[in-house]
Structure formats: C-alpha cells, structure tokens
XYZ file of C-alpha atoms in Angstrom:
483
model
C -4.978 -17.576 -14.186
C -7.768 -14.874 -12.318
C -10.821 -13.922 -13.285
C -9.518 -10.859 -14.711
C -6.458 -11.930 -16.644
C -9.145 -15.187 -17.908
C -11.598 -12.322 -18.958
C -8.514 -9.982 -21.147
C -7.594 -12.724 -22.667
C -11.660 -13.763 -23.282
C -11.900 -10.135 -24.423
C -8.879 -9.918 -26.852
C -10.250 -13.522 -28.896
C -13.768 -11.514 -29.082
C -12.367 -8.137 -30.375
C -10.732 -10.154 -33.064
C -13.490 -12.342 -34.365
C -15.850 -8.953 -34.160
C -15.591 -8.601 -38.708
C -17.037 -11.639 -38.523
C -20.655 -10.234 -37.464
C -22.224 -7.496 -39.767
C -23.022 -3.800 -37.800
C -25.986 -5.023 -35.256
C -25.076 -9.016 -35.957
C -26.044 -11.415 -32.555
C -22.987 -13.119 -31.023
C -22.839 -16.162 -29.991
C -24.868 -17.047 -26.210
C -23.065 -16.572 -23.037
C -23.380 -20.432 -22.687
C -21.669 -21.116 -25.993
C -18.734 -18.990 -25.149
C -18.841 -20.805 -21.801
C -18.205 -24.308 -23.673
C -16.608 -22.923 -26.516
C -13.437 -21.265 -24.066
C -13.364 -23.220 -20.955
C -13.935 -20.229 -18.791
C -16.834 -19.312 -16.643
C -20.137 -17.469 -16.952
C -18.390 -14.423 -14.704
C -15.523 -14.153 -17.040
C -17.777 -14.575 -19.809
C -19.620 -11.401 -18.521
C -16.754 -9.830 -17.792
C -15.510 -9.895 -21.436
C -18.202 -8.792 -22.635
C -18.425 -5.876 -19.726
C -15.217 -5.078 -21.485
C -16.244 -4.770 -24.769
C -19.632 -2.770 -24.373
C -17.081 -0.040 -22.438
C -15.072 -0.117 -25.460
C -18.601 0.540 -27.490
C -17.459 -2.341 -29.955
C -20.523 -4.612 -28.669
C -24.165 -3.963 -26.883
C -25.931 -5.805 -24.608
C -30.026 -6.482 -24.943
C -31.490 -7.666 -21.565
C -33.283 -10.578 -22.684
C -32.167 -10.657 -26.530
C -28.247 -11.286 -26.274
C -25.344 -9.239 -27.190
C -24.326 -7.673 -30.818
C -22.035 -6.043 -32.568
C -21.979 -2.562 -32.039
C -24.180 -0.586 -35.362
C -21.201 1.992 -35.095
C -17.669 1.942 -34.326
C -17.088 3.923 -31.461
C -15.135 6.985 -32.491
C -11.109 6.773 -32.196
C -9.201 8.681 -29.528
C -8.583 11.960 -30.815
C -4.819 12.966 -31.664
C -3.751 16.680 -30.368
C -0.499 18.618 -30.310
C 0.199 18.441 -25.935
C 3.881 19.966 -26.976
C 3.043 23.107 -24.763
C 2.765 21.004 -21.393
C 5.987 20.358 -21.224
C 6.034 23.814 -20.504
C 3.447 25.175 -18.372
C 4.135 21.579 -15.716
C 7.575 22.791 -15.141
C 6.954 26.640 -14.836
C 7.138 27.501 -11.138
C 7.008 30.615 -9.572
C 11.076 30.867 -8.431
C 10.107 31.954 -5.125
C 7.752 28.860 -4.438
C 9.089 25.570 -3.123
C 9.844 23.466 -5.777
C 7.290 20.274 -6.075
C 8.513 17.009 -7.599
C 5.864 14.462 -8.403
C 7.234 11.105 -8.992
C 5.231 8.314 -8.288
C 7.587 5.970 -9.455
C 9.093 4.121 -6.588
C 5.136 3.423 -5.570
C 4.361 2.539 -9.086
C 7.031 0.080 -8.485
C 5.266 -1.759 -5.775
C 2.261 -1.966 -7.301
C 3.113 -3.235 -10.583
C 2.147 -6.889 -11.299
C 5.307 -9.057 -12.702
C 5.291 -10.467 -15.550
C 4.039 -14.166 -16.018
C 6.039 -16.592 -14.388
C 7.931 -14.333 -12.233
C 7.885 -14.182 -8.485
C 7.045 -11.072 -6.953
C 8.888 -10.371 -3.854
C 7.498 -6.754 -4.291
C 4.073 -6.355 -3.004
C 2.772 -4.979 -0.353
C -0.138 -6.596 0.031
C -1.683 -9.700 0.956
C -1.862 -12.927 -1.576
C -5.589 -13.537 -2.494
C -5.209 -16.868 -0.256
C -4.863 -14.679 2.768
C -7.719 -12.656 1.961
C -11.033 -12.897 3.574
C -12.838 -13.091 0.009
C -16.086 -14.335 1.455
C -16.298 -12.213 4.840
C -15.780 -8.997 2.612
C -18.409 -10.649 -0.037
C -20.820 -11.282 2.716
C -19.788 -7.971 4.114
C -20.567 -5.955 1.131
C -23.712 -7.963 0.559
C -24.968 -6.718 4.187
C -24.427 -3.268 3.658
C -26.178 -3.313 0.578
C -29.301 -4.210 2.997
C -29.034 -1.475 4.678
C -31.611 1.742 5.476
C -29.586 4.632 3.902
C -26.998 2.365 2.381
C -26.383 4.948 -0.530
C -27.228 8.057 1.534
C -24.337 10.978 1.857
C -22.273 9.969 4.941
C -21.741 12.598 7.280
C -18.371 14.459 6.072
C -16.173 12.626 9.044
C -17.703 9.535 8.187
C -20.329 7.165 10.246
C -20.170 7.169 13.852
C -20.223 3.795 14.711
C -16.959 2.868 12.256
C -15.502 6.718 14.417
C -15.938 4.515 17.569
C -14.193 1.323 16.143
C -11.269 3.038 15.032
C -11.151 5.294 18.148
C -11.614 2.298 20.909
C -8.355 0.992 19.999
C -6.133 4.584 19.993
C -8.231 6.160 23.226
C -10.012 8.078 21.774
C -13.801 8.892 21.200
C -15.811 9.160 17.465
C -14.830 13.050 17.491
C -11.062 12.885 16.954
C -11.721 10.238 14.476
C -11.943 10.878 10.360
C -12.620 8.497 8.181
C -10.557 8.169 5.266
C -10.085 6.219 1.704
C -6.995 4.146 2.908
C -3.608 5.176 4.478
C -2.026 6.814 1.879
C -4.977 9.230 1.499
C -5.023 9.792 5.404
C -1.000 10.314 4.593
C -1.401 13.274 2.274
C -4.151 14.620 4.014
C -1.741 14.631 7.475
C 1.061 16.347 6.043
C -0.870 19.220 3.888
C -2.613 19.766 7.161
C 0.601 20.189 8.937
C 3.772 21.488 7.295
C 4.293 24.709 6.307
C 4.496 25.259 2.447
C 8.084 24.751 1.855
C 8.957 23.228 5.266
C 10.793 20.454 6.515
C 9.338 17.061 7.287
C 11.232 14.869 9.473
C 10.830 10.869 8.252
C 12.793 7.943 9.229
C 16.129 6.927 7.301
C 14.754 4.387 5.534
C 11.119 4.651 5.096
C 8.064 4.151 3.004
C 8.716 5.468 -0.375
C 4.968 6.418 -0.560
C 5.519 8.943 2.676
C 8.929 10.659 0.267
C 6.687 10.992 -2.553
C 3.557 12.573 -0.659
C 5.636 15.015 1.167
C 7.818 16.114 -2.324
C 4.451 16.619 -4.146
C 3.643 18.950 -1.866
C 6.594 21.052 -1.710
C 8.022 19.943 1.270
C 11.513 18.825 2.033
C 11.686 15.170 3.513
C 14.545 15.508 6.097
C 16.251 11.783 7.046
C 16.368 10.448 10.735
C 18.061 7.611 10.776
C 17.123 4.067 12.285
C 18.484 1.096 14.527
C 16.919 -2.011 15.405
C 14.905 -0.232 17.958
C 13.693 2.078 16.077
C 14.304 5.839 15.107
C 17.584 6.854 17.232
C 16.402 9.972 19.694
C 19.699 11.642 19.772
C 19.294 12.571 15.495
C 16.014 13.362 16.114
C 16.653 16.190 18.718
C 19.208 16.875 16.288
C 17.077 16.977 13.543
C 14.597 18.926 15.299
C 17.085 21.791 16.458
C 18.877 22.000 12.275
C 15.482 21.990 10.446
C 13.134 23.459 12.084
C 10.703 21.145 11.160
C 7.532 20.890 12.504
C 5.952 17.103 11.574
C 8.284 13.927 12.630
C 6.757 10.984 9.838
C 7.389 7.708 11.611
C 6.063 4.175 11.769
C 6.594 2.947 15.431
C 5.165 -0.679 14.825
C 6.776 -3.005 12.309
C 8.508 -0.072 10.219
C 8.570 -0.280 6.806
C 11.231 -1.386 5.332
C 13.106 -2.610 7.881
C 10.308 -4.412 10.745
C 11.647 -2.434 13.797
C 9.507 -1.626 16.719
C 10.584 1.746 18.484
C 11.600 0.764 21.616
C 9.454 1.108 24.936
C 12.174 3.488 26.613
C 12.273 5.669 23.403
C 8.428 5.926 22.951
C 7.959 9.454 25.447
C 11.686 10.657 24.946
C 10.449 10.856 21.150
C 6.994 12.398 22.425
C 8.742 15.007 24.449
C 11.416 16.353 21.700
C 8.562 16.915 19.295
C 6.175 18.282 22.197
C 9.425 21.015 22.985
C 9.768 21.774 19.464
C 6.085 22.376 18.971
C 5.604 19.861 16.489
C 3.296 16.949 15.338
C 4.352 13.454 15.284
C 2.177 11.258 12.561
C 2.352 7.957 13.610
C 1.719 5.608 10.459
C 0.229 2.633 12.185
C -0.233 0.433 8.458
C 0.981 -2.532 10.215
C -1.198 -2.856 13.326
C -3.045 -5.924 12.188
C 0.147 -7.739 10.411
C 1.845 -9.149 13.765
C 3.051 -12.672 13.378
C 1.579 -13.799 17.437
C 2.141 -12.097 20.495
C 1.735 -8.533 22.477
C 1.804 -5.899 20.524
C 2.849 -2.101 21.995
C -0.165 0.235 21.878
C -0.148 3.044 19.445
C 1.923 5.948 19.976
C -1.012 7.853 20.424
C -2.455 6.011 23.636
C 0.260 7.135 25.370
C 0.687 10.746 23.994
C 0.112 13.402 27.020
C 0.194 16.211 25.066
C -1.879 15.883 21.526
C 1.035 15.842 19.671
C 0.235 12.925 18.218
C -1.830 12.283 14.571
C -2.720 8.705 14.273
C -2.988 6.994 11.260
C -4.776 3.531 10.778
C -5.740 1.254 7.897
C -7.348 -1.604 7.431
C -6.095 -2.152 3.454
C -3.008 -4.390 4.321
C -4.942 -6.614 6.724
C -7.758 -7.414 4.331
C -7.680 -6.536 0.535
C -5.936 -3.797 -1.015
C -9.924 -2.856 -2.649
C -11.063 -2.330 1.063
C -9.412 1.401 1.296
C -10.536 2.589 4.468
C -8.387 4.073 6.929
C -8.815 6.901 10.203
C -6.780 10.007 11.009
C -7.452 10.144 15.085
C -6.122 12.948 17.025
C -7.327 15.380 19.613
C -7.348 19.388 19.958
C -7.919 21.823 16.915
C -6.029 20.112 14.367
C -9.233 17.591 14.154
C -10.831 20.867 12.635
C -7.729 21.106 10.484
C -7.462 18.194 9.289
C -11.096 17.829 8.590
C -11.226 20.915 6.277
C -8.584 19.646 4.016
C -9.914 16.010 3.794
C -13.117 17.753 2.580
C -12.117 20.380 -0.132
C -9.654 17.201 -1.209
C -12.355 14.314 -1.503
C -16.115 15.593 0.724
C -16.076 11.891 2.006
C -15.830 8.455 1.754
C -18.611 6.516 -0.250
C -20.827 5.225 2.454
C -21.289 1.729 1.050
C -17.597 0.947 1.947
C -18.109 2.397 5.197
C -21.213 0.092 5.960
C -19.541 -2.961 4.453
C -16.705 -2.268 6.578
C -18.703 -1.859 10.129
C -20.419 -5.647 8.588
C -16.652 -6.940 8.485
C -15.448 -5.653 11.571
C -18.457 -6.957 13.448
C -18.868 -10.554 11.926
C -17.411 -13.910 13.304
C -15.520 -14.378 11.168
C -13.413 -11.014 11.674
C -11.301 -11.855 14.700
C -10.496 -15.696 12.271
C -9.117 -13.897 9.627
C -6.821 -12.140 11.855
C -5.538 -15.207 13.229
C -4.710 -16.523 10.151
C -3.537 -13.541 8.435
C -1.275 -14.012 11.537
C 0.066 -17.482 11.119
C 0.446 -16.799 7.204
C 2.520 -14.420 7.504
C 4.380 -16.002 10.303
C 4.957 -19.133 7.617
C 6.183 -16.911 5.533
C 8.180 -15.185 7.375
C 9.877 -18.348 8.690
C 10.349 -19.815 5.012
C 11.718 -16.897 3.714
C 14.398 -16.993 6.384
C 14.954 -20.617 6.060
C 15.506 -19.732 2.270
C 18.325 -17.381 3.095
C 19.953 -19.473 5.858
C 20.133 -21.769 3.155
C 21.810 -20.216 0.654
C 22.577 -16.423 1.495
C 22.985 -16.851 5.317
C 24.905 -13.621 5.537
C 21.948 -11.383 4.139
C 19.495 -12.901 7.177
C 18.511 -9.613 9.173
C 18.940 -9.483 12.585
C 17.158 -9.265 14.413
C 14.095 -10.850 12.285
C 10.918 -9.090 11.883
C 7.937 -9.760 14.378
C 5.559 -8.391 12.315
C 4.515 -6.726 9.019
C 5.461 -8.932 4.863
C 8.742 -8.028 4.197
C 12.376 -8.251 5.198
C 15.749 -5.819 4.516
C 18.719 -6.910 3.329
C 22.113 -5.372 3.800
C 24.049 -6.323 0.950
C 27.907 -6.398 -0.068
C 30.114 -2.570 0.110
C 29.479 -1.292 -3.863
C 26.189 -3.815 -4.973
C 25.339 -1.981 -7.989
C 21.475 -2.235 -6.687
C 20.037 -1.532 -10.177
C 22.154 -4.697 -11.950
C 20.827 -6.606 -9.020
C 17.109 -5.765 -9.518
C 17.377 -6.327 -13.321
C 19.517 -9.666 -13.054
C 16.792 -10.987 -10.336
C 14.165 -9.707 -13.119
C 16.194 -12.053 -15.596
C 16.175 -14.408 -13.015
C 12.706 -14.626 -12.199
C 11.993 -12.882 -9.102
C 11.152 -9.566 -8.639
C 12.678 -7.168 -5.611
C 12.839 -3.834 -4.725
C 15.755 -1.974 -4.598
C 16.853 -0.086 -1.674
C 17.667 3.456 -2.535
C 14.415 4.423 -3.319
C 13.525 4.075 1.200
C 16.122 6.855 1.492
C 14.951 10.508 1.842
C 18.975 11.435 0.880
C 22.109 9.459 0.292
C 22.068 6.012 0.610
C 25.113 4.687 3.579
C 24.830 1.441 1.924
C 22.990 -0.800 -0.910
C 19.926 -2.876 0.393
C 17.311 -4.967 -1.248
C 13.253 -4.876 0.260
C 12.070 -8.941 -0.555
C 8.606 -9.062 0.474
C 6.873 -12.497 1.414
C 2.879 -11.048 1.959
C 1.683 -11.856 -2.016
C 3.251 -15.119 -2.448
C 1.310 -18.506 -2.401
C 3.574 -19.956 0.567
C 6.857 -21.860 1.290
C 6.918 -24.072 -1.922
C 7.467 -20.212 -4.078
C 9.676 -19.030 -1.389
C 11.950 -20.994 -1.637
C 12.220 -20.778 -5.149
C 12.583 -17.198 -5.299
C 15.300 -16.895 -2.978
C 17.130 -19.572 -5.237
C 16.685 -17.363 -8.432
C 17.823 -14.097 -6.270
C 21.039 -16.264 -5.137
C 21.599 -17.056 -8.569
C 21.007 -13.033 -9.945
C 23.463 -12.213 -6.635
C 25.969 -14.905 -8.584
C 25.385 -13.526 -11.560
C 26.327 -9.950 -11.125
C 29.195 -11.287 -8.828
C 28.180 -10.627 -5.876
C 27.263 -13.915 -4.830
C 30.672 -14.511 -2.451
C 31.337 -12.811 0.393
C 27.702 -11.163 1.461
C 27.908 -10.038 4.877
C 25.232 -9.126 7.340
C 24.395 -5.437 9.397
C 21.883 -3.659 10.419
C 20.053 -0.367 9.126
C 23.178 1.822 7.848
C-alpha cells in the first residue's frame, strides 16, 4: 500500500473515532498514532493534512491537534436542472463541440485492488527517479528568485535545453505544463474554428478529444508499420481541406511505429503544398528501449511547417508536467498569445526543479534505466503472449514507447472483452476509442510502463487469455497489422 492510499485509510479510522473527543478535545500525539496504526509519521501527517482540509480537526504548532470547535458547514444542495440546458444550447451555425474526456479518464483511472493495470500510461513508481526529482525540487527551492514570475515563455536556460535537441534556439521555444497542454494550445493556435484536423488512424485518444472540444473535426489517416501511409495523406489533404496534420512520428501511440526515413520529407512536402502545419507529438522521445533514435521531424523541416511538441512527463513522473512547443516563423507569436490568455505561465518552481534534473548526474542514469525497464518489459510481455496468445504478438514489435496493439479475432465484441478481463483481473483498453471514425477491426491497447516487472506480466496476460476464453474468443486469434 502508498503513502496515500496508507494515509485514506489513516484518515477514514480518524473521521470515525472524531464523537469520541468533545468540540476543541486534544487527539491523541502523532507518535501514538504512529504505534497505535503501524504507519509512518508522513502518513500520519498526511491524515491529519486531510482532516484539517475537511475542517473536522485543527492543528496547534507546538500544542497538538483537536477536534474542530465547529463542524464545518455541509455542502450546500441547489436545483442545477437548468444546465442541462444552457451546456447543450449552441448557436446552429457554430461547429458543434463535444467534450468527452472519457476515453482519457480511462487511462488514468487507478484499478481496483488486486487488479493489474495494463492501462497506464505512465511509468511504475520503480522506474521513477523519486530521489533525483526530490533532490531536484529541493535545489530549486535554493534558488535567487525561486518564486519570482517567470518570464511568460518560460526561463531561458530550460528554452535552450528543449531547443538544443530540435535545432532550434530559446526563441522558438515555449514552455508549457506537460504535452497535453502544449496539445490544446497547438491546435487552437492552428485550425480554423470548425476545420478539419488531420490525425493518424489510430491515435492518442487525448489528441480526438482536444481537437472535438474545440470544434474541430478530427479527420482519420490511416497507418502501417512504417508509419502514416503518404498516399491518404495527400488524399486527405486534397478532400478536407485541412490545414494541421496531428501525428506522432516516433513510437506512435497506440501502435509503436516509427514513420519511415523515406516518408519523413514526402510527408513534409504535402503539408508544405497544402499550406499547412504538421504538429509533431514527440511524447515518446525519451521511452526508446536502446539504440539510434531518428531526430525529430522538426530538425529536418525546411520550411517551418513544423510545430514540435516535447515532454518530459512520461520519462520521469506523471507530477513533473513540463513540456515545449518549438517552432520557427510567426506562429511562435501565435502560439504564445494563446498559451498566455489560456494559463500566463508555468509556475517557476517546476521550471527550476526541472533545469536541477536535467543537469544532475544522475539524469543521463535514469534514462538508461528507464531504457532497460521498459525493454524488460517489453520482452516479458511478448514472452507472455508467445506463450499463450501467440497469434495476438504484433509484428513487428515495438522499439520504443509502454505499450503494445493487438489485432484481435473478425467480430471481438471489444466491450465484453474489457469487462471479462476486468472480471478477470487485468485491466486493458479497448481499441475503438484510438479511432477518429469507424473502427476496420477490434483491437486491444495492453500497456507494460506501470507494472512492477515480469513476475505481474506474466500474470496478466494469463488472466487476459482466460477473459479471451471466456467470451469465446480464446481459439482461433490471428495476427495483422494496423487495419
């Protein structure tokens, strides 16, 4: 059990045992919980953290904590009927917006006990570099200015890092608060209200959900196994009119491919003659298993079409939301005006902490391990399947990035599967959800990033085989490639 789940669960004893104390009555000492419950003096603090928000206790510096004098007062009830309402009113003229978060929701949930999650997206605490971002943190604390306003497009020196790696200097750099921030702030900045946005067929169910919020229409470009097929995208280009192309060259999420190195210009060029942008979402940069990597799109981009995206949330802790927006020209201006009516800037303490991380030792370590952890992973998650589902093993396997995509059987009812594998014990994602339209067939996402290592792998590909046997699917599974 974690700190947090220990303190709840510390909480929930305490807010039961509170009648026993009158209105100001002392609680017991921190160090008699600690002996009383088994748990430590941080979760100790932490439960009590919890309470004091809830105003059911109050903490003296020096003099202990009591019970709260008053109750605090309950949460008001009100008639919301009429919002059902005014959130669906649109002007009929306007581009219809949906917002549904779900399918991120999804990814982001926490399992219930005892269930393996082959769901999230980012790394288990065992591959995070706890004490380097501690250490980190603690550094930037020490800082001149630490809490002083950043400047709007965030500190130069953490402009440069991001830049060095993309070509580029500190001025076509933003910072931002994670990917999926620089995401939303990408596309408002560069579709037309109502427009098409060109995305890859499958692709990051975070990306569908950004661009439908803001009233734009994802438009599907499908995929191989090297990447986003050139010939739809021309094609795409010429139906929609669409002025963004939404793509993940490195590692693409959901199904690991790596756009080819003869497609990278042809794919340059067709959005340079339509006179469109091409967003490359580069979440995946630091998640290779070993080996070369391709530089980003944008290195090799001869005409600014190109706006880079980079994070550093999947590679370290999913707390750590920093990311850039890089590109060069006017849209820098662009972009930079909508970033600061959304948000002003990113608190500068994160930004310090992160130029400690970057710059320590022990940066370049964690890399290389995050590396081989994954690659273990990786490798028993396969082994799993060769096992006992050899005909869902993708091929070609994944180089990089937490997560695998498997073709399943013609007419796998993908929402039985999900909820058998529940049942089961294991929790995976179900395919359509990666789809900007129809599905051509039913997948599964199984991610390997948040589990402790080869020992739960394998066991969570045996419950899966047995939620595949249960809802008779089981015989017969057959391999392919991206639809």
């Amino acid at each position: 059990m974690n700190d947090d789940s220990s303190a709840a669960a510390l909480a929930g004893s305490l807010r039961k045992e509170l009648d026993r104390y009158p209105p100001d009555g002392k609680l017991p000492s921190s160090r008699v919980l600690v002996e009383r419950f088994g748990v430590s003096p941080v979760t100790v603090s932490r439960a009590l953290a919890a309470l004091a928000a809830e105003g059911l206790v109050v903490t003296r510096p020096g003099a202990g904590t009591y019970r709260a004098a008053e109750p605090a007062g309950r949460p008001r009830t009100v008639d919301t009927s009429w919002q059902q309402v005014a959130l669906t009113a649109e002007d009929p003229d306007a581009a219809p917006r949906v917002v549904d978060a779900s399918a991120v929701l999804a990814t982001l949930a926490a399992p219930p006990p005892g269930v393996i999650a082959f769901t999230g997206g980012y790394l288990h605490p065992s591959l995070q570099p706890e004490q380097a971002l501690g250490a980190a943190l603690a550094r930037a604390a020490r800082r001149p200015g630490a809490w002083e306003r950043p400047p709007v497009e965030g500190l130069a020196a953490l402009r440069a890092w991001f830049g060095r790696e993309a070509g580029a200097g500190p001025a076509q750099v933003l910072i931002t608060a994670g990917g999926q921030a620089a995401l939303t702030t990408a596309l408002r900045a560069l579709a037309p209200p109502g427009g098409a946005v060109l995305v890859e067929s499958p692709t990051y169910p975070g990306a569908l959900a950004v661009a439908r919020a803001a009233g734009l229409r994802p438009v599907p470009v499908p995929l191989d196994a090297d990447g986003v097929r050139p010939d739809l995208l021309a094609d795409a280009f010429a139906a929609s009119g669409a002025r963004v192309f939404l793509c993940q060259p490195l590692f693409q999420n959901p199904t690991g491919a790596v756009l080819a190195a003869g497609r990278r210009r042809r794919v340059l060029d067709l959005a340079h003659a339509a006179g469109a942008f091409v967003v490359e979402d580069d979440f995946a940069r630091r998640l290779g298993h070993g080996g070369p990597l391709p530089p980003p799109l944008i290195a090799d981009d001869p005409y600014g079409t190109v706006v880079h995206v980079a994070s550093l949330t999947k590679a370290t802790s999913p707390s750590l939301r920093i990311g850039a927006l890089i590109a060069r020209g006017p849209v820098v201006e662009r972009l930079r005006a909508i970033q600061v009516v959304d948000s002003f800037f990113v608190p500068r303490p994160l930004q310090e902490a992160t130029l400690e991380l970057v710059g320590a030792p022990a940066w370049p370590r964690h890399l290389r391990a995050v590396a081989a952890g994954l690659r273990e992973r990786r490798d028993a998650m396969l082994a799993a399947l060769r096992h006992r589902l050899p005909a869902l093993v993708p091929d070609p396997a994944p180089s990089g990035g937490y997560q695998l995509w498997l073709r399943l059987p013609d007419g796998t009812d993908e929402t039985a599967l999900t909820t058998a594998a529940l049942r089961s014990g294991v929790a995976v994602a179900a395919g359509r959800p990666y789809f900007p339209a129809e599905s051509p067939a039913p997948y599964v996402r199984v991610t390997f990033a948040d589990t402790t290592g080869a020992e739960e792998i394998t066991e969570g590909v045996r419950r899966f085989a047995l939620a595949l046997a249960l809802t008779g699917e089981g015989e017969g599974t057959h391999s392919g490639r991206y639809g």
